[in-house]
Short mmCIF file of C-alpha atoms and ligand atoms in Angstrom, two decimals:
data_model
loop_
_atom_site.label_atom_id
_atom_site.label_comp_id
_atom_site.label_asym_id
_atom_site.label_seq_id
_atom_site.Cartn_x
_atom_site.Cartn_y
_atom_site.Cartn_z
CA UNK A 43 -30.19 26.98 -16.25
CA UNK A 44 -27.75 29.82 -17.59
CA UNK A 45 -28.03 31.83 -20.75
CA UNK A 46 -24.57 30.92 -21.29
CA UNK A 47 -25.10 27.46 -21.99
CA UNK A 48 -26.04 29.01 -25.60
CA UNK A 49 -24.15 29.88 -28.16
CA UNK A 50 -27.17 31.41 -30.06
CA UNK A 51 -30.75 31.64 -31.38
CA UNK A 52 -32.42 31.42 -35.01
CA UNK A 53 -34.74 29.90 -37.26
CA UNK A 54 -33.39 27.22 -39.78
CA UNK A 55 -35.77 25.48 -41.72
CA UNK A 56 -36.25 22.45 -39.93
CA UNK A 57 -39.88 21.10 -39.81
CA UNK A 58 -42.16 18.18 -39.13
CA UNK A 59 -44.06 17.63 -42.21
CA UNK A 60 -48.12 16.50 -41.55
CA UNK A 61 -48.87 13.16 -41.95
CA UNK A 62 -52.62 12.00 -41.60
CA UNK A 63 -53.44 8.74 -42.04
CA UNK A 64 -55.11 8.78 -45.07
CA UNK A 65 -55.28 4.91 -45.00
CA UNK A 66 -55.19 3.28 -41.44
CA UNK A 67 -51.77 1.61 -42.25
CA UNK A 68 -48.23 3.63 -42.78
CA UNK A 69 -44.94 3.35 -42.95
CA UNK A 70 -42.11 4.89 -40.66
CA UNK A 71 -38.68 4.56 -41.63
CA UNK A 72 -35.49 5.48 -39.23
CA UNK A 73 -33.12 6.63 -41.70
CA UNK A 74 -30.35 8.64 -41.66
CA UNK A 75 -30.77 12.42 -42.32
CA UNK A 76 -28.58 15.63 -42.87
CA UNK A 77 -30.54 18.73 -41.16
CA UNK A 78 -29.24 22.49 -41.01
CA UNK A 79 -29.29 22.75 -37.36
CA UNK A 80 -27.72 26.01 -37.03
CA UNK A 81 -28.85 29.23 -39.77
CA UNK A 82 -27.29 30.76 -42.69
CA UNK A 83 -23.81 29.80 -43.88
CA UNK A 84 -22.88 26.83 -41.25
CA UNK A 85 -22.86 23.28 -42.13
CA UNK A 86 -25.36 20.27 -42.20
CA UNK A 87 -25.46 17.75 -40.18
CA UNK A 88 -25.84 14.17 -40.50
CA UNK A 89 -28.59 12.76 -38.07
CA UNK A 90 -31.11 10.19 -37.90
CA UNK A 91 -34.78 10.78 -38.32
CA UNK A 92 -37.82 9.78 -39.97
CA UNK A 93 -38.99 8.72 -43.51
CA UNK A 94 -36.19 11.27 -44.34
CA UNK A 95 -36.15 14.40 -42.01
CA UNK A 96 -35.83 15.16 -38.65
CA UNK A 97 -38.45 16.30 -36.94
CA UNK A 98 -39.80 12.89 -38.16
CA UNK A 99 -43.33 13.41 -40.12
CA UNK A 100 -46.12 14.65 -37.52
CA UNK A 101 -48.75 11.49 -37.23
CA UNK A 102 -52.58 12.48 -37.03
CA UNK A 103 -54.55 9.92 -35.99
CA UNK A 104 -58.77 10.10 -34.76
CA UNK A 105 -59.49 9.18 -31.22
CA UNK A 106 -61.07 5.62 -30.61
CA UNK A 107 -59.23 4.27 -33.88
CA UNK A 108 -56.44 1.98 -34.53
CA UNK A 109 -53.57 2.43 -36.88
CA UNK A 110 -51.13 0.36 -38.22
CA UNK A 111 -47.51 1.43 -38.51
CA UNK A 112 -45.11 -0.88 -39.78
CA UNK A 113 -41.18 0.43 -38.39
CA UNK A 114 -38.25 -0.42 -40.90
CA UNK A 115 -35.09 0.40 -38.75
CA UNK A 116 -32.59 1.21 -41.44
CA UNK A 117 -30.29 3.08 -39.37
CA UNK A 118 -26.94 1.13 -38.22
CA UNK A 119 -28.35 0.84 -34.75
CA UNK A 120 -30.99 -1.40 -33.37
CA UNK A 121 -34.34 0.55 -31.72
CA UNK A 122 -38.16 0.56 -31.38
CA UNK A 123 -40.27 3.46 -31.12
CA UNK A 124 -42.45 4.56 -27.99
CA UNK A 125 -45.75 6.00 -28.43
CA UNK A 126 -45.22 8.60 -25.71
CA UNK A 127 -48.13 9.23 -23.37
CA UNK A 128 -50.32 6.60 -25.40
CA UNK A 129 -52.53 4.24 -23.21
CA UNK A 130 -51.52 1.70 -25.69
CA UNK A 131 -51.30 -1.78 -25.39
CA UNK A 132 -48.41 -3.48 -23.59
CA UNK A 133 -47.01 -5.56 -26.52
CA UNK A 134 -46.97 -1.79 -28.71
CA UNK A 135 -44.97 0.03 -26.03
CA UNK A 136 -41.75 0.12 -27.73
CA UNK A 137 -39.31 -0.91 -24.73
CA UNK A 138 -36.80 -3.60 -25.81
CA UNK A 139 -36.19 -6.18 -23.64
CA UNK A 140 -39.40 -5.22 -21.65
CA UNK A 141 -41.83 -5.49 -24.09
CA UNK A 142 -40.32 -6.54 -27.44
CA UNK A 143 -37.17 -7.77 -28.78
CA UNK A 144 -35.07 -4.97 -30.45
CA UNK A 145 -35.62 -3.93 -34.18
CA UNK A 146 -31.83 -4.85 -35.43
CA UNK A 147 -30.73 -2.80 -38.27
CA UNK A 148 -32.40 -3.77 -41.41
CA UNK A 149 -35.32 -4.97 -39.42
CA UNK A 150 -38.70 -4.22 -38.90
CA UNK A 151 -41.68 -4.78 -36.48
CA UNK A 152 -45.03 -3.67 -37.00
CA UNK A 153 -47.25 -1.69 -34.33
CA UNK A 154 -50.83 -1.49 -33.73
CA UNK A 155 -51.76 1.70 -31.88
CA UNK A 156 -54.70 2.03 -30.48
CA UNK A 157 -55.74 5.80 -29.15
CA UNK A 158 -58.22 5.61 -26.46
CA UNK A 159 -57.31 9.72 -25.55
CA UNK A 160 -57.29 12.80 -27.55
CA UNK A 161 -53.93 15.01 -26.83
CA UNK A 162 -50.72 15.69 -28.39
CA UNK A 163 -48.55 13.26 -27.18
CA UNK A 164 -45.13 12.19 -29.34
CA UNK A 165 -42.70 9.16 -30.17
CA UNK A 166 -39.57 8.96 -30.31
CA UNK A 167 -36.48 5.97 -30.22
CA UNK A 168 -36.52 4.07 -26.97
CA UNK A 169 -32.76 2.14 -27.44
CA UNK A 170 -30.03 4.35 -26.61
CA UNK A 171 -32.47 7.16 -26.59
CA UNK A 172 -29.97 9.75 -25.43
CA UNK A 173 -28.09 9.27 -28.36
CA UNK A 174 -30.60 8.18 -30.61
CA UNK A 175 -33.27 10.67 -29.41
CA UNK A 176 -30.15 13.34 -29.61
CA UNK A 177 -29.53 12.78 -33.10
CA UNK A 178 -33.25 13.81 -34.20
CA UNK A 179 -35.49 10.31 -33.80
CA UNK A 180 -38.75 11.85 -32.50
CA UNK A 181 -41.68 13.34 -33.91
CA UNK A 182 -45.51 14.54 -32.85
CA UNK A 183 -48.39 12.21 -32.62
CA UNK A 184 -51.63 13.95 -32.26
CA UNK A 185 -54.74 12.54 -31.33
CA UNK A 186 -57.40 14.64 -32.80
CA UNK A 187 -60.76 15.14 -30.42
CA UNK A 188 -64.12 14.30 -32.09
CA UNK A 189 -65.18 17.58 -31.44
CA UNK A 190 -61.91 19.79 -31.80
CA UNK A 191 -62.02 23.01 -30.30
CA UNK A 192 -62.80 26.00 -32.92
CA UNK A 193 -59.84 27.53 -33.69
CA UNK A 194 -58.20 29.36 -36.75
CA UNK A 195 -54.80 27.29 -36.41
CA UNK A 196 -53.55 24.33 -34.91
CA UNK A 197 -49.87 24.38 -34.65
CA UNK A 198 -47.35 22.36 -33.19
CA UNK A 199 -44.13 23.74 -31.31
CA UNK A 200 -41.58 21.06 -30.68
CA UNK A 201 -39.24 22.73 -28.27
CA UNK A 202 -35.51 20.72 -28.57
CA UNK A 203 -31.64 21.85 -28.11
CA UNK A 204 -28.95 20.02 -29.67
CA UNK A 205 -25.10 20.05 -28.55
CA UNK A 206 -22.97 21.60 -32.00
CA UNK A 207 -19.09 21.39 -32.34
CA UNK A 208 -16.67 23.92 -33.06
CA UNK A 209 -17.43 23.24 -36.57
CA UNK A 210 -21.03 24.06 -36.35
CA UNK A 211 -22.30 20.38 -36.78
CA UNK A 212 -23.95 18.38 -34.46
CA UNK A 213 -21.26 17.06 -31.64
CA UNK A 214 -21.08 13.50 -31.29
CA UNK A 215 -20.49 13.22 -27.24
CA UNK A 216 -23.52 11.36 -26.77
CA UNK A 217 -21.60 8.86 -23.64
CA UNK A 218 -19.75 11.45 -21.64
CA UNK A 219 -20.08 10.09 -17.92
CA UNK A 220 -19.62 13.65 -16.74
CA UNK A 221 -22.63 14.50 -18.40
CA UNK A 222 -24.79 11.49 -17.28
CA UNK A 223 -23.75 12.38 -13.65
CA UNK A 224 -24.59 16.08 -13.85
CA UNK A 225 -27.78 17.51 -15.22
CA UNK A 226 -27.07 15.17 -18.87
CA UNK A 227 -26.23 16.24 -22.26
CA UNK A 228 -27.22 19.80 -22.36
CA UNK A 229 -27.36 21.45 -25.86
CA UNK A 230 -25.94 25.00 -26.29
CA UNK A 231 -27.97 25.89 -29.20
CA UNK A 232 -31.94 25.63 -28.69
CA UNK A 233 -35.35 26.25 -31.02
CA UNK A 234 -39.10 25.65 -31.09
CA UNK A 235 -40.15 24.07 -34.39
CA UNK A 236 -43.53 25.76 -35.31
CA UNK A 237 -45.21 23.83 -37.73
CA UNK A 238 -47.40 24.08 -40.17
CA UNK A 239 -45.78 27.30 -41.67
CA UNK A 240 -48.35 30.16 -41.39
CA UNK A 241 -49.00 33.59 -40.79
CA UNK A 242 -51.31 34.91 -38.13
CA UNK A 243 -53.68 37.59 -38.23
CA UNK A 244 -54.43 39.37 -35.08
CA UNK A 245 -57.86 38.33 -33.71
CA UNK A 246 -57.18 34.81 -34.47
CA UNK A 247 -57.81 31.91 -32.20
CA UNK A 248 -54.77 29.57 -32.27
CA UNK A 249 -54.52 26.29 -30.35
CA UNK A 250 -50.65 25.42 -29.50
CA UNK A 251 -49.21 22.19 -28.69
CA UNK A 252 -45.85 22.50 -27.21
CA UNK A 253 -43.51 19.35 -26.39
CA UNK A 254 -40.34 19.25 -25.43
CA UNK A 255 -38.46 16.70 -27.14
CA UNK A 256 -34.99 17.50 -25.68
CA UNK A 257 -33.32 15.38 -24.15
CA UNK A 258 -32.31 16.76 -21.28
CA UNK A 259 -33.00 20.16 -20.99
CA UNK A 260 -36.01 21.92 -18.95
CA UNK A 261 -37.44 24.42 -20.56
CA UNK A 262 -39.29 27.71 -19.17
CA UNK A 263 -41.38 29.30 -21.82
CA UNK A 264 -42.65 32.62 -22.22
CA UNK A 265 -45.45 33.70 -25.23
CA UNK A 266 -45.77 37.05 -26.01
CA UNK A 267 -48.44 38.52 -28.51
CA UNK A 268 -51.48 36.85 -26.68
CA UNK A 269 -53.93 36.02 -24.47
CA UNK A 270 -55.22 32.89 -23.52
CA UNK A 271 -55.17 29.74 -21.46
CA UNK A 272 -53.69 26.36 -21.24
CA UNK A 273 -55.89 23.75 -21.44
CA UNK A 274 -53.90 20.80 -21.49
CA UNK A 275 -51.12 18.92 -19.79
CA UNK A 276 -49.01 16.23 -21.20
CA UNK A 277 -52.60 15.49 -23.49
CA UNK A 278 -55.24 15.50 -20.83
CA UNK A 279 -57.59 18.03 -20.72
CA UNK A 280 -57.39 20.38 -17.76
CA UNK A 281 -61.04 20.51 -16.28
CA UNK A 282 -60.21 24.02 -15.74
CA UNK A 283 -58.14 26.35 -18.27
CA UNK A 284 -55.46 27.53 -16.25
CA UNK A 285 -54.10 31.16 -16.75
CA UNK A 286 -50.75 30.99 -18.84
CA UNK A 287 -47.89 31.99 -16.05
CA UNK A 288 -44.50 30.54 -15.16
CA UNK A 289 -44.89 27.40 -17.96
CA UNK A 290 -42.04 24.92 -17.82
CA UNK A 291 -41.69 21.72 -19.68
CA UNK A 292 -39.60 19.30 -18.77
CA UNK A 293 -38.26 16.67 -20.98
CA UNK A 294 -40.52 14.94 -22.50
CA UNK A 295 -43.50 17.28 -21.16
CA UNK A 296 -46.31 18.73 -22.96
CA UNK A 297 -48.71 21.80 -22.78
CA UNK A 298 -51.86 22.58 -24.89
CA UNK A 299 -52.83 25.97 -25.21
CA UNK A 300 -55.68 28.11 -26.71
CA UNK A 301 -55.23 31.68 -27.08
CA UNK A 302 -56.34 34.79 -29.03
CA UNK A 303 -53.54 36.86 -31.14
CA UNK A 304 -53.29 40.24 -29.76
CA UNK A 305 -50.39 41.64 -31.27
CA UNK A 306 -50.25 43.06 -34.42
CA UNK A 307 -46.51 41.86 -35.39
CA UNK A 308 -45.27 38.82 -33.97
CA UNK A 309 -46.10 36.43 -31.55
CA UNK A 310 -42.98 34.57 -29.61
CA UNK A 311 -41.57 31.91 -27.67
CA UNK A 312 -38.97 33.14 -25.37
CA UNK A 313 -36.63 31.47 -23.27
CA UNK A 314 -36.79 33.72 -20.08
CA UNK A 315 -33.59 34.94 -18.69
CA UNK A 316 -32.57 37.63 -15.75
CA UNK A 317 -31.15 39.53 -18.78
CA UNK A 318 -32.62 39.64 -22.35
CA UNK A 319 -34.56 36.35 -23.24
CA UNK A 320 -33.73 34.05 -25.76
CA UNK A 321 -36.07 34.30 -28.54
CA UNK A 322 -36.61 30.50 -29.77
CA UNK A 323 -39.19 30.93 -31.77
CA UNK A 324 -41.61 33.06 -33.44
CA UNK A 325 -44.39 33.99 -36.24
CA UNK A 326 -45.34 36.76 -38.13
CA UNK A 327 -48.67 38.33 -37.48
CA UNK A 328 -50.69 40.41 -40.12
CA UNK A 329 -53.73 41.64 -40.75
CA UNK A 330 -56.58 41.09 -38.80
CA UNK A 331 -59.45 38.83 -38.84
CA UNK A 332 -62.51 40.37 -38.64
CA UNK A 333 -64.77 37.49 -38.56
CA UNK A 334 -63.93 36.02 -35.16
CA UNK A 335 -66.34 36.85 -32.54
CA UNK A 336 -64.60 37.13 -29.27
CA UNK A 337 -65.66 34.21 -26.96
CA UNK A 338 -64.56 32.30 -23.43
CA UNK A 339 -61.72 29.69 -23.92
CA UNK A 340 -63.39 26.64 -22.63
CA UNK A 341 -62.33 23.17 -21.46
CA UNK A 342 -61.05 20.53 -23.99
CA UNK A 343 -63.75 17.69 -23.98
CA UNK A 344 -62.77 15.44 -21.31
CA UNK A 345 -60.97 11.85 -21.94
CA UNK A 346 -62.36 9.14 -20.25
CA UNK A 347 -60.32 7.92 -16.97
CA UNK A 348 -60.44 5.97 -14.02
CA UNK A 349 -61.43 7.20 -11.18
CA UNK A 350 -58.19 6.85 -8.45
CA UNK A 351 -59.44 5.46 -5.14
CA UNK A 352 -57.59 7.80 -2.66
CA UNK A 353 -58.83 6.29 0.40
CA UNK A 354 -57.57 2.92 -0.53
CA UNK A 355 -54.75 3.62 -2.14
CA UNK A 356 -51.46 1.75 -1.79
CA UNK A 357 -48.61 3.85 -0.12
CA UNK A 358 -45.07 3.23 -2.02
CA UNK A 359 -42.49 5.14 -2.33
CA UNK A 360 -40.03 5.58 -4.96
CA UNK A 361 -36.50 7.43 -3.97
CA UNK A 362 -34.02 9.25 -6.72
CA UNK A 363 -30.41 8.57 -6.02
CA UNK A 364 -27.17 8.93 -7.07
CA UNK A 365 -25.26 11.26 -9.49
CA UNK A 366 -22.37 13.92 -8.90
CA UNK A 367 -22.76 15.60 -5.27
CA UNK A 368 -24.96 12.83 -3.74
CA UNK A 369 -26.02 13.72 -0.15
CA UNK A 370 -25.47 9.82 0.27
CA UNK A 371 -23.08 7.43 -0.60
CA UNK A 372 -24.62 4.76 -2.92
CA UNK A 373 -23.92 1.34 -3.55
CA UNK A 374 -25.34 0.36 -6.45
CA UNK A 375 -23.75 -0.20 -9.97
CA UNK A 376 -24.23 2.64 -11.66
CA UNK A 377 -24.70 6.55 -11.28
CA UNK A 378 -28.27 6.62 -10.53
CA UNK A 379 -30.89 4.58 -9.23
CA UNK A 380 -34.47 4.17 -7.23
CA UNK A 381 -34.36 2.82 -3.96
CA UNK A 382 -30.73 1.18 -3.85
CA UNK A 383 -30.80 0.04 -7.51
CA UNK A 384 -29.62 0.66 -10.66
CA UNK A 385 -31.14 -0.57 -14.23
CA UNK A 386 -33.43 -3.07 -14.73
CA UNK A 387 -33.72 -6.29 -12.39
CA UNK A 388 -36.27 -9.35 -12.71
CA UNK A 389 -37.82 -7.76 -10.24
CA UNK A 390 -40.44 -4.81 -10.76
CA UNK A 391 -40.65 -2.06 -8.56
CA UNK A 392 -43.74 -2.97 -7.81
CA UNK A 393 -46.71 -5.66 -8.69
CA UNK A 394 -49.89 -4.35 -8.94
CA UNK A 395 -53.19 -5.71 -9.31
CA UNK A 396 -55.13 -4.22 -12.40
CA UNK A 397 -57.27 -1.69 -10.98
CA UNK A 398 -55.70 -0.90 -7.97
CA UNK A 399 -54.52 2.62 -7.09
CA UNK A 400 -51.40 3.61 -5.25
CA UNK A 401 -50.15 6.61 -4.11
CA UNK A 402 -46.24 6.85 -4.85
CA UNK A 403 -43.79 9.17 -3.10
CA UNK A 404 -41.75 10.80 -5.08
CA UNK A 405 -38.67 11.05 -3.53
CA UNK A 406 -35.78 13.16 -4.77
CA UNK A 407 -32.47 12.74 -2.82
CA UNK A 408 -30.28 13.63 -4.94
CA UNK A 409 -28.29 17.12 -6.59
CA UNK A 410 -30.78 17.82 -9.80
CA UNK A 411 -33.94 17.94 -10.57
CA UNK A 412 -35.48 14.71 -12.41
CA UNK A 413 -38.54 14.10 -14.73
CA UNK A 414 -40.49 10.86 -13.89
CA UNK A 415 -41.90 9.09 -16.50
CA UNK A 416 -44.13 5.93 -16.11
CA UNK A 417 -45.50 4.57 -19.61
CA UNK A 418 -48.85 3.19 -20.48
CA UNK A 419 -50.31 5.27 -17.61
CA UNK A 420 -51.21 8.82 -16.72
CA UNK A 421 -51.21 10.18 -12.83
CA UNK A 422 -52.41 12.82 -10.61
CA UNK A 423 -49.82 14.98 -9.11
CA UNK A 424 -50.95 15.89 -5.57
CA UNK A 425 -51.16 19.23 -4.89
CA UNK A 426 -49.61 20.29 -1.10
CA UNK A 427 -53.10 19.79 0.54
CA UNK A 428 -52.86 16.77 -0.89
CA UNK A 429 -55.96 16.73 -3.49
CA UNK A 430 -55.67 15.89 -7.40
CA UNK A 431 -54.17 18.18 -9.04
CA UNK A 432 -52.64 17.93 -13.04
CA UNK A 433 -53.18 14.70 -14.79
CA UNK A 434 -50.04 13.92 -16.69
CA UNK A 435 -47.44 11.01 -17.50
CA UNK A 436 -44.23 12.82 -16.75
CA UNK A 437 -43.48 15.16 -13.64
CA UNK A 438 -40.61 17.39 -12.71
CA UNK A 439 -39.22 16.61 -9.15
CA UNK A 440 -36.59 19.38 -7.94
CA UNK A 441 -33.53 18.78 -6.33
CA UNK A 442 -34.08 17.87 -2.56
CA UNK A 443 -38.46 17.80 -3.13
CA UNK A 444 -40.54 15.35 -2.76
CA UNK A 445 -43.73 14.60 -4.65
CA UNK A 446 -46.78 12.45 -4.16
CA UNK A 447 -48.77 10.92 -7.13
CA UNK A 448 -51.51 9.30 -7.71
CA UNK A 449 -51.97 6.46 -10.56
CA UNK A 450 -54.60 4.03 -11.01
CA UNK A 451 -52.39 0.97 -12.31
CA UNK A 452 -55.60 0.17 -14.71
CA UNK A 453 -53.10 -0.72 -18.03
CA UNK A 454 -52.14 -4.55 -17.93
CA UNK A 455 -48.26 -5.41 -19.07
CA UNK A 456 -44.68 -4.67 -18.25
CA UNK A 457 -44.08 -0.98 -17.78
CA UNK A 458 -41.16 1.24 -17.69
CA UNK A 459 -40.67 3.70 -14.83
CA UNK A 460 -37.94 6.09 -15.92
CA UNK A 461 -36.52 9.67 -15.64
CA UNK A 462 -36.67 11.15 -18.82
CA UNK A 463 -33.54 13.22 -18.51
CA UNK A 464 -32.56 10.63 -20.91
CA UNK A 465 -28.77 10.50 -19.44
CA UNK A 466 -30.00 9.69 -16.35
CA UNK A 467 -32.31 6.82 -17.38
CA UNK A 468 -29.11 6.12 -19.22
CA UNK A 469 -27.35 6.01 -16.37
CA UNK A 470 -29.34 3.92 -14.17
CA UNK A 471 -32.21 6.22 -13.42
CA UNK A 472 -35.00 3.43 -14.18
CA UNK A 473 -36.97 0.61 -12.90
CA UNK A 474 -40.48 -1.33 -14.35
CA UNK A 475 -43.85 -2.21 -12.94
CA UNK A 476 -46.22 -5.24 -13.34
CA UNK A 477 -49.73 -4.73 -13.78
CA UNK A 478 -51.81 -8.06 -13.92
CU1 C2O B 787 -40.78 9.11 -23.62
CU2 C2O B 787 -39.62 5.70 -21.75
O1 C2O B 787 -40.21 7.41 -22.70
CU1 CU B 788 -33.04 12.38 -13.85
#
């Protein structure tokens, strides 16, 4: 990660209007867009978002419910939308070809999603994600706890880069093989969309969702102007708040946290570099709020999960390969692939038996570092000493490491098992299990 992959810094108005459900059915429409990606003077873009903007609107919905959401694709494209993170139902998932037919243009498909976890997860296109996902087809979806935590602002912080031309409008390189085979489409221009537009006063309590909805970029993130702790990962409730040091999201990633304003200015989001950081985002802080009564962050009320069986766990073990500088020559037909293969086969990676827990090895052979994403599950990430550790759907796997996970395959239906560098799962970088 270099500082020089970026032209520059700002704050355009681009932001993810709030959307509860004020009936239990709505509408979301893929649509073209223009955005102002880059600030001041430089041009729009034309992108593709949601019921008319990019972010697309921020989706509320109340844990244990169901919601309706009817999808009109009217972009020139077909795609389907996955409920990212969601223990949702198989049929609902969003994968064509897995788990639905495609939405051709002018179609439409309608989605029941059912929210069995509070947490801030996020959807976004799942056909040609790394373009369509690059051109702004995402958005929040927060599950709101029964008992939310008392704070003085909940605000979201979508974290994204995009790739801009000479001309200051969104390039359209979305297929570049050199890109796939390297570390994807990096964007040279990078923000964190705060929404809703507020002020702070110092003294308040503010709960933070970040995501990071690039689509190939991982991003280290530094707050300054308070104190607090995270107390979520990828949605789940950490069972202990964790102190807020050395946070990095990788695509597709998400972080919770709950913190107290200290500063009497600004808060930030920085980019950390050896040099200056990159300042990707901030908010103005003034006044102060007297009222609060200074009090112990404490843990998000739990979700309810199935206990993994450790001792009777399966052993598998799932091995990242390919792309430019392999340490192995590979055989298979495209530029990446788990355990000798490329793309999707008839054949799942693996058939469990509902219920069952197995304990997957991570395996990264390869040049670059690679977020794993399995749907319609969460996992443990096994610490070194080989206990539980984080609860989350996606995890970062570095170049040459190898990481063990535990997942209780308790979700019946096809599921996708992908990196989320979404030019690598372009490029090969994806398999499916069977839970039945
Ligand atoms: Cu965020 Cu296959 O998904
Ligand atoms: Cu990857």
């Amino acid at each position: 990660m270099n500082r020089r992959d970026f032209l520059a810094a700002g704050t355009a108005a681009l932001l993810a209007p709030r959307l509860g459900w004020a009936s239990s059915s709505q509408d979301l429409v893929a649509q073209p867009v223009t955005a102002q990606i880059l600030p001041d003077d430089s041009p729009a873009s034309a992108m593709w978002g949601y019921n008319g903007n990019t972010p697309g609107p921020e989706l509320r919905l109340a844990q244990g419910g169901f919601v309706d959401v009817r999808f009109l694709n009217q972009i020139n494209q077909g795609s389907a939308v996955h409920w990212h993170g969601l223990r949702s139902e198989n049929a609902m998932d969003g994968v064509p070809g897995l788990t639905q037919d495609i939405v051709p243009s002018g179609g439409e498909f309608a989605y029941r999603l059912r929210a069995p976890d509070a947490g801030t997860f996020w959807y976004h296109a799942h056909n040609r994600s790394w373009e369509q996902v690059a051109k702004g087809m995402y958005g929040p979806l927060i599950v709101e706890e029964r008992n939310p935590p008392d704070v003085d602002h909940d605000m979201t912080v979508l974290i994204d880069d995009w790739r801009m031309s000479e001309t200051g409008v969104l390039a359209a390189d979305f297929d570049s093989r050199h890109d796939q085979s390297h570390a994807g489409r990096l964007g040279n221009f990078a923000r964190a969309i705060i929404t809703p537009e507020a002020q702070l006063r110092t003294g308040d309590r503010v709960r933070f969702r970040l995501l990071n909805v690039a689509t190939d970029r991982i991003f280290p993130v530094e707050l300054t102007g308070i104190q607090g702790k995270v107390v979520a990962l990828d949605g789940m409730p950490l069972t202990t708040p964790q102190d807020i040091a050395d946070l990095v999201l990788t695509p597709a990633q998400r972080v919770d946290i709950i913190a107290d304003v200290t500063a009497p200015e600004i808060v930030q989001f920085l980019f950390p570099t050896p040099d200056s950081p990159y300042v990707m985002g901030e908010i103005t802080v003034s006044g102060a709020n007297d009222q609060r009564i200074a009090s112990p962050i404490t843990p998000l009320p739990a979700n309810e999960i199935a206990q993994p069986d450790l001792d009777a766990a399966l052993l598998l073990t799932l091995t990242m390969e390919g792309g430019a500088m392999s340490p192995r020559s590979t055989s298979f037909s495209d530029i990446w692939g788990f355990n000798g293969q490329s793309g999707l086969t008839d054949k799942p990676f693996h058939d469990f038996e509902r219920g069952q827990t197995a304990r997957i090895s991570l395996v990264n052979d390869t040049r670059f570092p690679h977020g794993i994403h399995l749907h319609g599950h969460h996992f443990f990430e096994l610490n070194a000493d080989g206990e539980p550790g984080a609860f989350r759907d996606t995890t970062l796997i570095e170049a040459g490491e190898t990481r063990d996970i535990l997942c209780v395959f308790d979700n019946p239906g096809k599921w996708l098992l992908h990196c989320h560098m979404l030019g690598h799962q372009a490029a090969g970088m994806k398999t499916w299990v069977n839970v039945s």
